[in-house]
mmCIF file of C-alpha atoms and ligand atoms in Angstrom:
data_model
loop_
_atom_site.group_PDB
_atom_site.id
_atom_site.type_symbol
_atom_site.label_atom_id
_atom_site.label_comp_id
_atom_site.label_asym_id
_atom_site.label_seq_id
_atom_site.Cartn_x
_atom_site.Cartn_y
_atom_site.Cartn_z
ATOM 1 C CA UNK A 6 0.130 -0.061 -0.018
ATOM 2 C CA UNK A 7 2.907 2.455 0.006
ATOM 3 C CA UNK A 8 2.110 4.138 -3.134
ATOM 4 C CA UNK A 9 -1.509 4.341 -2.494
ATOM 5 C CA UNK A 10 -3.046 7.799 -2.693
ATOM 6 C CA UNK A 11 -3.780 9.926 0.208
ATOM 7 C CA UNK A 12 -7.181 9.744 2.042
ATOM 8 C CA UNK A 13 -8.053 13.133 3.183
ATOM 9 C CA UNK A 14 -11.778 13.872 5.069
ATOM 10 C CA UNK A 15 -13.404 16.886 5.779
ATOM 11 C CA UNK A 16 -15.518 17.158 8.938
ATOM 12 C CA UNK A 17 -17.687 19.816 10.833
ATOM 13 C CA UNK A 18 -21.160 20.136 12.444
ATOM 14 C CA UNK A 19 -24.078 21.620 10.420
ATOM 15 C CA UNK A 20 -23.721 24.758 8.366
ATOM 16 C CA UNK A 21 -20.010 24.803 8.626
ATOM 17 C CA UNK A 22 -19.432 25.414 4.753
ATOM 18 C CA UNK A 23 -18.075 22.082 4.164
ATOM 19 C CA UNK A 24 -19.374 21.963 0.590
ATOM 20 C CA UNK A 25 -17.723 25.462 -0.432
ATOM 21 C CA UNK A 26 -14.669 24.587 1.395
ATOM 22 C CA UNK A 27 -13.993 21.004 -0.307
ATOM 23 C CA UNK A 28 -13.853 22.707 -3.759
ATOM 24 C CA UNK A 29 -11.025 24.651 -2.649
ATOM 25 C CA UNK A 30 -8.915 21.883 -1.532
ATOM 26 C CA UNK A 31 -9.709 19.914 -4.687
ATOM 27 C CA UNK A 32 -8.497 23.066 -6.462
ATOM 28 C CA UNK A 33 -5.092 23.054 -4.342
ATOM 29 C CA UNK A 34 -4.559 19.495 -4.887
ATOM 30 C CA UNK A 35 -5.098 19.942 -8.659
ATOM 31 C CA UNK A 36 -2.390 22.844 -9.067
ATOM 32 C CA UNK A 37 0.084 20.343 -7.368
ATOM 33 C CA UNK A 38 -0.713 17.821 -10.047
ATOM 34 C CA UNK A 39 -2.511 15.544 -7.891
ATOM 35 C CA UNK A 40 -5.548 13.514 -9.275
ATOM 36 C CA UNK A 41 -8.243 13.702 -6.552
ATOM 37 C CA UNK A 42 -11.488 11.754 -6.378
ATOM 38 C CA UNK A 43 -14.030 14.019 -4.402
ATOM 39 C CA UNK A 44 -16.770 12.326 -2.683
ATOM 40 C CA UNK A 45 -19.099 12.495 0.293
ATOM 41 C CA UNK A 46 -20.659 10.214 3.145
ATOM 42 C CA UNK A 47 -23.389 9.011 3.359
ATOM 43 C CA UNK A 48 -23.315 8.257 -0.281
ATOM 44 C CA UNK A 49 -20.890 8.291 -3.178
ATOM 45 C CA UNK A 50 -22.405 5.617 -5.077
ATOM 46 C CA UNK A 51 -25.837 5.125 -6.354
ATOM 47 C CA UNK A 52 -26.720 2.748 -3.768
ATOM 48 C CA UNK A 53 -25.056 4.620 -0.970
ATOM 49 C CA UNK A 54 -26.871 7.848 -2.145
ATOM 50 C CA UNK A 55 -29.974 5.964 -1.652
ATOM 51 C CA UNK A 56 -29.196 5.011 1.695
ATOM 52 C CA UNK A 57 -28.310 8.857 2.123
ATOM 53 C CA UNK A 58 -31.821 9.807 1.081
ATOM 54 C CA UNK A 59 -33.506 7.189 3.399
ATOM 55 C CA UNK A 60 -31.251 8.327 6.261
ATOM 56 C CA UNK A 61 -31.908 12.164 5.708
ATOM 57 C CA UNK A 62 -35.770 12.014 5.348
ATOM 58 C CA UNK A 63 -37.888 13.321 8.041
ATOM 59 C CA UNK A 64 -40.027 10.633 8.996
ATOM 60 C CA UNK A 65 -43.175 10.219 11.472
ATOM 61 C CA UNK A 66 -41.513 6.580 12.502
ATOM 62 C CA UNK A 67 -38.180 7.109 15.034
ATOM 63 C CA UNK A 68 -35.310 5.463 13.959
ATOM 64 C CA UNK A 69 -33.822 3.140 16.009
ATOM 65 C CA UNK A 70 -30.158 4.527 16.899
ATOM 66 C CA UNK A 71 -28.778 0.939 15.875
ATOM 67 C CA UNK A 72 -30.576 1.090 12.512
ATOM 68 C CA UNK A 73 -29.087 4.411 11.986
ATOM 69 C CA UNK A 74 -25.604 3.535 12.927
ATOM 70 C CA UNK A 75 -25.951 0.191 10.779
ATOM 71 C CA UNK A 76 -27.376 2.189 7.645
ATOM 72 C CA UNK A 77 -24.260 4.679 7.788
ATOM 73 C CA UNK A 78 -21.868 1.717 8.045
ATOM 74 C CA UNK A 79 -23.680 0.112 5.359
ATOM 75 C CA UNK A 80 -23.475 3.011 2.763
ATOM 76 C CA UNK A 81 -19.712 3.058 4.020
ATOM 77 C CA UNK A 82 -18.917 -0.245 3.121
ATOM 78 C CA UNK A 83 -20.435 -0.011 -0.310
ATOM 79 C CA UNK A 84 -18.528 3.519 -1.062
ATOM 80 C CA UNK A 85 -15.394 2.160 0.430
ATOM 81 C CA UNK A 86 -15.782 -1.201 -2.336
ATOM 82 C CA UNK A 87 -16.805 0.618 -5.155
ATOM 83 C CA UNK A 88 -15.088 4.305 -4.977
ATOM 84 C CA UNK A 89 -12.502 4.777 -2.036
ATOM 85 C CA UNK A 90 -10.138 1.635 -1.972
ATOM 86 C CA UNK A 91 -10.141 1.438 -6.033
ATOM 87 C CA UNK A 92 -9.164 4.891 -6.270
ATOM 88 C CA UNK A 93 -6.699 4.683 -3.633
ATOM 89 C CA UNK A 94 -5.199 1.509 -5.051
ATOM 90 C CA UNK A 95 -4.963 3.479 -8.466
ATOM 91 C CA UNK A 96 -2.934 6.224 -6.759
ATOM 92 C CA UNK A 97 -5.379 8.575 -6.747
ATOM 93 C CA UNK A 98 -6.035 10.980 -3.565
ATOM 94 C CA UNK A 99 -9.740 10.647 -2.128
ATOM 95 C CA UNK A 100 -11.338 13.858 -0.831
ATOM 96 C CA UNK A 101 -14.276 12.720 1.001
ATOM 97 C CA UNK A 102 -16.680 15.031 2.950
ATOM 98 C CA UNK A 103 -17.293 13.283 6.186
ATOM 99 C CA UNK A 104 -16.196 9.460 7.146
ATOM 100 C CA UNK A 105 -16.118 7.303 10.372
ATOM 101 C CA UNK A 106 -15.349 10.425 12.676
ATOM 102 C CA UNK A 107 -18.983 11.465 11.816
ATOM 103 C CA UNK A 108 -20.599 8.276 13.072
ATOM 104 C CA UNK A 109 -18.629 8.825 16.580
ATOM 105 C CA UNK A 110 -19.752 12.445 16.602
ATOM 106 C CA UNK A 111 -23.371 12.237 15.471
ATOM 107 C CA UNK A 112 -24.208 8.646 16.415
ATOM 108 C CA UNK A 113 -21.709 8.144 19.511
ATOM 109 C CA UNK A 114 -21.727 11.922 20.835
ATOM 110 C CA UNK A 115 -25.256 13.299 19.488
ATOM 111 C CA UNK A 116 -27.250 10.409 20.220
ATOM 112 C CA UNK A 117 -25.150 8.717 23.023
ATOM 113 C CA UNK A 118 -24.787 5.609 21.428
ATOM 114 C CA UNK A 119 -22.428 2.922 22.380
ATOM 115 C CA UNK A 120 -19.022 3.925 21.246
ATOM 116 C CA UNK A 121 -17.372 0.386 21.768
ATOM 117 C CA UNK A 122 -20.024 -1.002 18.906
ATOM 118 C CA UNK A 123 -18.910 1.969 16.677
ATOM 119 C CA UNK A 124 -15.416 1.084 17.317
ATOM 120 C CA UNK A 125 -16.204 -2.754 16.202
ATOM 121 C CA UNK A 126 -18.036 -1.887 13.298
ATOM 122 C CA UNK A 127 -14.993 0.670 12.046
ATOM 123 C CA UNK A 128 -12.779 -2.608 12.357
ATOM 124 C CA UNK A 129 -15.183 -4.545 10.751
ATOM 125 C CA UNK A 130 -15.720 -2.126 7.711
ATOM 126 C CA UNK A 131 -12.252 -0.484 7.173
ATOM 127 C CA UNK A 132 -9.798 -2.096 9.609
ATOM 128 C CA UNK A 133 -7.184 -1.519 6.385
ATOM 129 C CA UNK A 134 -7.770 2.368 6.223
ATOM 130 C CA UNK A 135 -7.924 5.359 8.191
ATOM 131 C CA UNK A 136 -8.038 8.879 6.867
ATOM 132 C CA UNK A 137 -4.430 10.181 6.489
ATOM 133 C CA UNK A 138 -5.484 13.933 7.078
ATOM 134 C CA UNK A 139 -8.742 15.011 8.556
ATOM 135 C CA UNK A 140 -9.490 18.758 8.355
ATOM 136 C CA UNK A 141 -12.270 19.586 11.053
ATOM 137 C CA UNK A 142 -13.882 22.775 10.657
ATOM 138 C CA UNK A 143 -14.779 24.152 13.851
ATOM 139 C CA UNK A 144 -17.423 26.942 14.537
ATOM 140 C CA UNK A 145 -19.977 27.525 17.457
ATOM 141 C CA UNK A 146 -23.048 25.579 16.901
ATOM 142 C CA UNK A 147 -25.663 28.740 16.971
ATOM 143 C CA UNK A 148 -23.279 29.986 14.035
ATOM 144 C CA UNK A 149 -23.721 27.038 11.815
ATOM 145 C CA UNK A 150 -27.496 26.448 12.527
ATOM 146 C CA UNK A 151 -28.074 29.903 11.927
ATOM 147 C CA UNK A 152 -26.751 29.450 8.158
ATOM 148 C CA UNK A 153 -29.553 26.637 7.493
ATOM 149 C CA UNK A 154 -33.142 27.721 6.842
ATOM 150 C CA UNK A 155 -35.693 26.324 9.133
ATOM 151 C CA UNK A 156 -38.017 24.823 6.239
ATOM 152 C CA UNK A 157 -35.246 23.238 4.628
ATOM 153 C CA UNK A 158 -33.554 21.409 7.530
ATOM 154 C CA UNK A 159 -33.569 17.565 7.203
ATOM 155 C CA UNK A 160 -33.757 15.111 9.963
ATOM 156 C CA UNK A 161 -30.516 15.753 11.660
ATOM 157 C CA UNK A 162 -30.313 19.301 10.871
ATOM 158 C CA UNK A 163 -33.956 19.461 12.778
ATOM 159 C CA UNK A 164 -32.279 18.141 16.089
ATOM 160 C CA UNK A 165 -31.965 20.420 19.023
ATOM 161 C CA UNK A 166 -29.137 22.444 19.801
ATOM 162 C CA UNK A 167 -28.012 20.239 22.802
ATOM 163 C CA UNK A 168 -27.403 17.106 20.156
ATOM 164 C CA UNK A 169 -24.952 19.634 18.185
ATOM 165 C CA UNK A 170 -23.314 20.651 21.158
ATOM 166 C CA UNK A 171 -22.404 17.153 22.106
ATOM 167 C CA UNK A 172 -21.361 16.743 18.457
ATOM 168 C CA UNK A 173 -18.948 19.561 18.644
ATOM 169 C CA UNK A 174 -17.379 18.283 21.726
ATOM 170 C CA UNK A 175 -16.676 14.881 20.323
ATOM 171 C CA UNK A 176 -14.812 16.430 17.206
ATOM 172 C CA UNK A 177 -12.889 18.789 19.294
ATOM 173 C CA UNK A 178 -11.975 15.821 21.775
ATOM 174 C CA UNK A 179 -11.120 13.439 18.839
ATOM 175 C CA UNK A 180 -9.191 16.621 17.419
ATOM 176 C CA UNK A 181 -6.993 16.746 20.222
ATOM 177 C CA UNK A 182 -6.557 12.968 20.102
ATOM 178 C CA UNK A 183 -5.743 12.091 16.950
ATOM 179 C CA UNK A 184 -2.436 13.403 15.131
ATOM 180 C CA UNK A 185 -4.136 13.248 11.703
ATOM 181 C CA UNK A 186 -6.545 15.865 12.744
ATOM 182 C CA UNK A 187 -6.225 19.658 11.696
ATOM 183 C CA UNK A 188 -8.691 21.785 13.700
ATOM 184 C CA UNK A 189 -9.628 25.026 11.796
ATOM 185 C CA UNK A 190 -11.507 27.927 13.187
ATOM 186 C CA UNK A 191 -14.084 28.135 10.616
ATOM 187 C CA UNK A 192 -15.699 31.542 11.855
ATOM 188 C CA UNK A 193 -14.853 34.869 10.116
ATOM 189 C CA UNK A 194 -15.254 35.528 6.300
ATOM 190 C CA UNK A 195 -15.019 32.906 3.670
ATOM 191 C CA UNK A 196 -11.716 34.139 2.319
ATOM 192 C CA UNK A 197 -10.014 34.059 5.942
ATOM 193 C CA UNK A 198 -11.347 30.350 6.512
ATOM 194 C CA UNK A 199 -10.010 29.427 2.888
ATOM 195 C CA UNK A 200 -6.779 30.997 3.815
ATOM 196 C CA UNK A 201 -6.512 28.883 7.033
ATOM 197 C CA UNK A 202 -7.301 25.791 5.081
ATOM 198 C CA UNK A 203 -4.982 26.327 2.665
ATOM 199 C CA UNK A 204 -2.127 26.753 4.796
ATOM 200 C CA UNK A 205 -3.161 23.593 6.842
ATOM 201 C CA UNK A 206 -3.124 21.468 3.495
ATOM 202 C CA UNK A 207 -0.175 23.045 2.097
ATOM 203 C CA UNK A 208 1.796 22.195 5.395
ATOM 204 C CA UNK A 209 0.542 18.683 4.980
ATOM 205 C CA UNK A 210 1.521 18.442 1.372
ATOM 206 C CA UNK A 211 5.064 19.802 2.114
ATOM 207 C CA UNK A 212 5.558 17.063 4.756
ATOM 208 C CA UNK A 213 4.449 14.267 2.178
ATOM 209 C CA UNK A 214 7.366 15.161 -0.322
HETATM 210 P P1 TMP B 324 -23.992 16.508 5.108
HETATM 211 O O1 TMP B 324 -24.740 17.621 5.797
HETATM 212 O O2 TMP B 324 -22.464 16.511 5.587
HETATM 213 O O3 TMP B 324 -24.024 16.362 3.925
HETATM 214 O O4 TMP B 324 -24.003 15.090 5.926
HETATM 215 C C1 TMP B 324 -25.232 14.507 6.173
HETATM 216 C C2 TMP B 324 -26.050 14.195 7.513
HETATM 217 O O5 TMP B 324 -25.545 12.948 7.823
HETATM 218 C C3 TMP B 324 -25.418 15.233 8.467
HETATM 219 O O6 TMP B 324 -26.306 15.715 9.111
HETATM 220 C C4 TMP B 324 -24.446 14.481 9.316
HETATM 221 C C5 TMP B 324 -25.003 13.092 9.282
HETATM 222 N N1 TMP B 324 -24.024 11.879 9.214
HETATM 223 C C6 TMP B 324 -24.342 11.050 10.573
HETATM 224 O O7 TMP B 324 -25.009 11.308 11.404
HETATM 225 N N2 TMP B 324 -23.265 10.059 10.844
HETATM 226 C C7 TMP B 324 -22.316 9.746 9.699
HETATM 227 O O8 TMP B 324 -21.701 8.668 9.713
HETATM 228 C C8 TMP B 324 -22.249 10.510 8.462
HETATM 229 C C9 TMP B 324 -21.230 10.403 7.775
HETATM 230 C C10 TMP B 324 -23.029 11.683 8.533
#
């Protein structure tokens, strides 16, 4: 696996601006001549995108926490098999909007689901692979949520503020725990945030050479 591509993930709570910023990272990698596959979770393949639609839809039936976790990992297993592993093995870099850190943050931190079970599932689904670099965009929860219109909120975005506070705490705790994390202050103008991200990714790229 030594000349496999690098696996970069982008994480954050709601309304943090991941979609805009992922394009900036993609651009930066392209200017360095790196071939990159940009994708997202849950999703990234037709089947995984169907699971995403099911997961995000607001519904009258309460979703069992275990069902939610298993659906996240089902989508992830498909995504890994069809997109992520083949790209990395072909030497391409993969830039992924969320990965298993989101399950630890949302289902583990947010929902209070058993972290030991998430750890076991992560081992079953991707014992061979962890992100090489994780860019975590941090903003206060109220700032992020304020950017999403009430009528447009999906099942997760409709949760109470405490849910997102626990998610943010989990991300911050993981940022301190794992060296692959870069915690970026995502408050301020888009230009300021992008400058911080670019500096951080550039530093990583310099280390890779
Ligand atoms: P997005 O807002 O980044 O597109 O992600 C969709 C939602 O799915 C978001 O609210 C976070 C949630 N999610 C989880 O709860 N667990 C996971 O493992 C992943 C990947 C996403």
